[in-house]
Amino acid sequence: MSSRGATAVLSRASRIRSKLQTALEATVLEVDDVSYQHAGHAAVKGSSDKETHFNLNIVSPKFEGQSLVKRHRLIYDLLADELQSGLHALSIVAKTPHETNPSK
Amino acid sequence: MQHSLKRRNETDSCFFLSRYRHRSSMATLNLSSLQALSSHRLCSSFPQNTPTPSFNFQLKPSINPRPISLKPYVSEKPRARVVALAVKSLGDTEALAVSPENDGPAGELPSGAGVYAVYDTNGDVQFIGLSRNIAASVAAHWKSVPELCGSVKAGVVDEPDRETLTQAWKSWMEEYIKDSGKVPPGNESGNATWVRQAPKRKPDLRLTPGRRMQLTVPLENLIDGLVKENKVVAFIKGPRSAPLCGFSQRVIAILENEGVDYESVNVLDEEYNYELRETLKKYSNWPTFPQIFVDGELVGGCDILTSMYEKGELASLFKK
């Protein structure tokens, strides 16, 4: 089975999850498709793709020492292909394990 | 008969006074019997030759008078009782000092909805207003006429629907008029000092004179100059008066709420900002919109701005 064929079958949500998990080794990775909330959105009216908006909640040690801008840039870089092929917007919450459990 | 005519004169003077009430679409006075007696004493101080309008109204101290209204009259007595509970009287409310050392009054005053009275440094009432956000309104007054803002009394109104707010404002106005015999200067007809005119929204900036003109400078240079010459620049989808994307809408709401002076650029404007979207993505290394720049540096998008707003970090960011 060709890898290209396998990729074509995966949903965008699955591709997003796979790319982020591989690169960030996340302890928490929530990928929520909220495209339905933006149905009829003016900026994406021409798009035939339905998976346009995602909420991401990621907890990863890779964010240690990184500013919010850098964390978001890191995520955007990992998903650059998706953003160029129909993904319209991401809502991102990116934290380190320490930030989610300050007592540890 | 003569006695009756004399009383009518006083009544007419009283209603003439009510015409100066600010923001009141109806010239109405709700007088209890006790207040009616006080108003009689009040009205007697007016000169007799004051031109008086004619009213089909007969004031009888023994009954609760029906206010004059051009609209269908609905009894306000139950609501008046609610208002009595909703807000303290003007006299019973404590004044909060407004001074330059406090860096504006917003820190002490409630940011809820209600009625407020502005006193100058002599302790004289300058203006009685109602607001959805008392602290913001007083901050605006302070910004425009600081010499008239010495202290403020604020009465927060719970469940602030329009009618309850108006009733609270009326009760403070009536109390002041009863005590002082006059209308606060700021509430007099024609005084525009205290009335916030509908804020003219800044126009969105345009990077080019239009598609038909040839660019003599690369677009990224225009972007670079723009974000460095203006303290706060928001690149959004749609105009600031009607953003076309929920994220851009939220960014505009945050910036407006912070009261910060900012510029906006509509990245969807294909006539004046053509090719901006792709160029800006490379310039900022950020693939989505909105994008917010402060002091020439990218702060981030909607998520980061929202996060900083919720943590209270924006005020210091904009003050640097």
Tab-separated table of C-alpha atoms in Angstrom, chain B residues 70-199:
chain	number	residue	atom	x	y	z
B	70	LEU	CA	-47.442	62.490	24.815
B	71	LYS	CA	-47.054	58.725	24.852
B	72	PRO	CA	-49.529	56.247	26.291
B	73	TYR	CA	-49.079	56.518	30.036
B	74	VAL	CA	-48.157	53.397	31.975
B	75	SER	CA	-48.078	53.591	35.743
B	76	GLU	CA	-44.478	53.783	36.919
B	77	LYS	CA	-45.199	53.478	40.603
B	78	PRO	CA	-44.082	49.820	40.965
B	79	ARG	CA	-40.911	50.533	39.000
B	80	ALA	CA	-40.173	53.593	41.096
B	81	ARG	CA	-40.193	51.333	44.117
B	82	VAL	CA	-37.712	49.037	42.374
B	83	VAL	CA	-35.519	52.013	41.539
B	84	ALA	CA	-35.572	53.064	45.168
B	85	LEU	CA	-34.017	49.703	45.959
B	86	ALA	CA	-31.770	49.681	42.886
B	87	VAL	CA	-29.785	52.804	43.691
B	88	LYS	CA	-29.044	54.855	46.806
B	89	SER	CA	-30.156	58.455	46.919
B	90	LEU	CA	-27.673	61.055	45.717
B	91	GLY	CA	-27.254	62.474	49.202
B	92	ASP	CA	-26.538	59.088	50.781
B	93	THR	CA	-23.870	58.101	48.246
B	94	GLU	CA	-20.205	58.583	49.105
B	95	ALA	CA	-18.028	60.650	46.788
B	96	LEU	CA	-14.857	59.122	45.347
B	97	ALA	CA	-11.929	61.443	44.711
B	98	VAL	CA	-10.689	61.854	41.169
B	99	SER	CA	-7.125	63.121	41.010
B	100	PRO	CA	-4.120	63.023	38.674
B	101	GLU	CA	-2.169	60.924	41.176
B	102	ASN	CA	-4.670	58.111	40.690
B	103	ASP	CA	-3.770	58.081	37.003
B	104	GLY	CA	-7.403	58.502	36.088
B	105	PRO	CA	-10.540	57.486	37.951
B	106	ALA	CA	-11.022	54.066	36.388
B	107	GLY	CA	-9.295	52.246	39.227
B	108	GLU	CA	-11.722	53.181	41.981
B	109	LEU	CA	-15.063	53.547	40.262
B	110	PRO	CA	-17.347	50.627	39.462
B	111	SER	CA	-17.319	49.519	35.844
B	112	GLY	CA	-20.929	48.404	36.014
B	113	ALA	CA	-23.996	50.202	34.721
B	114	GLY	CA	-25.711	52.928	36.679
B	115	VAL	CA	-25.991	56.616	37.416
B	116	TYR	CA	-23.185	58.967	38.424
B	117	ALA	CA	-22.675	62.598	39.458
B	118	VAL	CA	-19.499	64.574	38.731
B	119	TYR	CA	-18.458	67.237	41.263
B	120	ASP	CA	-15.820	69.891	40.644
B	121	THR	CA	-13.103	70.693	43.177
B	122	ASN	CA	-15.454	73.159	44.915
B	123	GLY	CA	-17.923	70.378	45.584
B	124	ASP	CA	-20.470	71.660	43.068
B	125	VAL	CA	-22.300	69.198	40.835
B	126	GLN	CA	-21.295	69.667	37.207
B	127	PHE	CA	-23.093	66.761	35.542
B	128	ILE	CA	-25.372	63.843	36.320
B	129	GLY	CA	-25.246	61.048	33.781
B	130	LEU	CA	-26.171	57.435	33.246
B	131	SER	CA	-23.889	54.857	31.704
B	132	ARG	CA	-23.452	51.200	30.878
B	133	ASN	CA	-19.912	51.503	32.246
B	134	ILE	CA	-19.555	54.212	34.880
B	135	ALA	CA	-15.764	53.958	35.131
B	136	ALA	CA	-15.342	54.273	31.365
B	137	SER	CA	-17.696	57.265	31.165
B	138	VAL	CA	-15.949	59.099	33.994
B	139	ALA	CA	-12.562	58.293	32.436
B	140	ALA	CA	-13.790	59.874	29.206
B	141	HIS	CA	-14.974	62.992	31.070
B	142	TRP	CA	-11.671	63.170	32.916
B	143	LYS	CA	-9.820	63.005	29.624
B	144	SER	CA	-11.781	65.878	28.080
B	145	VAL	CA	-12.465	68.214	31.045
B	146	PRO	CA	-10.138	67.274	33.944
B	147	GLU	CA	-10.533	70.714	35.546
B	148	LEU	CA	-14.216	69.986	36.207
B	149	CYS	CA	-13.732	66.498	37.662
B	150	GLY	CA	-12.941	66.695	41.359
B	151	SER	CA	-14.948	63.787	42.705
B	152	VAL	CA	-17.668	61.406	41.601
B	153	LYS	CA	-20.654	59.731	43.204
B	154	ALA	CA	-21.662	56.466	41.544
B	155	GLY	CA	-24.853	54.471	41.950
B	156	VAL	CA	-24.698	51.009	40.404
B	157	VAL	CA	-27.993	49.664	39.064
B	158	ASP	CA	-28.521	45.919	39.007
B	159	GLU	CA	-30.387	44.506	36.024
B	160	PRO	CA	-29.736	47.709	34.063
B	161	ASP	CA	-32.416	47.818	31.407
B	162	ARG	CA	-32.977	51.159	29.735
B	163	GLU	CA	-36.013	52.088	31.808
B	164	THR	CA	-34.414	51.262	35.150
B	165	LEU	CA	-31.333	53.282	34.261
B	166	THR	CA	-33.462	56.237	33.186
B	167	GLN	CA	-35.496	56.078	36.381
B	168	ALA	CA	-32.350	56.019	38.512
B	169	TRP	CA	-30.998	59.015	36.609
B	170	LYS	CA	-34.303	60.859	37.045
B	171	SER	CA	-34.342	60.230	40.779
B	172	TRP	CA	-30.847	61.728	41.173
B	173	MET	CA	-31.733	64.692	38.945
B	174	GLU	CA	-34.940	65.389	40.862
B	175	GLU	CA	-33.125	65.122	44.170
B	176	TYR	CA	-30.472	67.593	43.026
B	177	ILE	CA	-33.033	70.033	41.624
B	178	LYS	CA	-35.008	69.842	44.843
B	179	ASP	CA	-31.923	70.570	46.952
B	180	SER	CA	-30.275	73.224	44.787
B	181	GLY	CA	-33.149	74.783	42.876
B	182	LYS	CA	-31.356	74.446	39.549
B	183	VAL	CA	-30.206	71.992	36.904
B	184	PRO	CA	-26.542	70.854	36.903
B	185	PRO	CA	-24.617	73.042	34.419
B	186	GLY	CA	-23.570	70.043	32.360
B	187	ASN	CA	-27.156	68.897	31.942
B	188	GLU	CA	-28.457	72.227	30.693
B	189	SER	CA	-29.879	72.267	27.205
B	190	GLY	CA	-27.188	73.069	24.659
B	191	ASN	CA	-24.249	72.129	26.881
B	192	ALA	CA	-22.271	69.585	24.866
B	193	THR	CA	-19.264	69.347	27.187
B	194	TRP	CA	-20.362	66.123	28.827
B	195	VAL	CA	-22.223	64.426	26.031
B	196	ARG	CA	-20.052	61.920	24.269
B	197	GLN	CA	-20.680	62.371	20.591
B	198	ALA	CA	-20.891	59.157	18.613
B	199	PRO	CA	-17.210	58.279	18.327
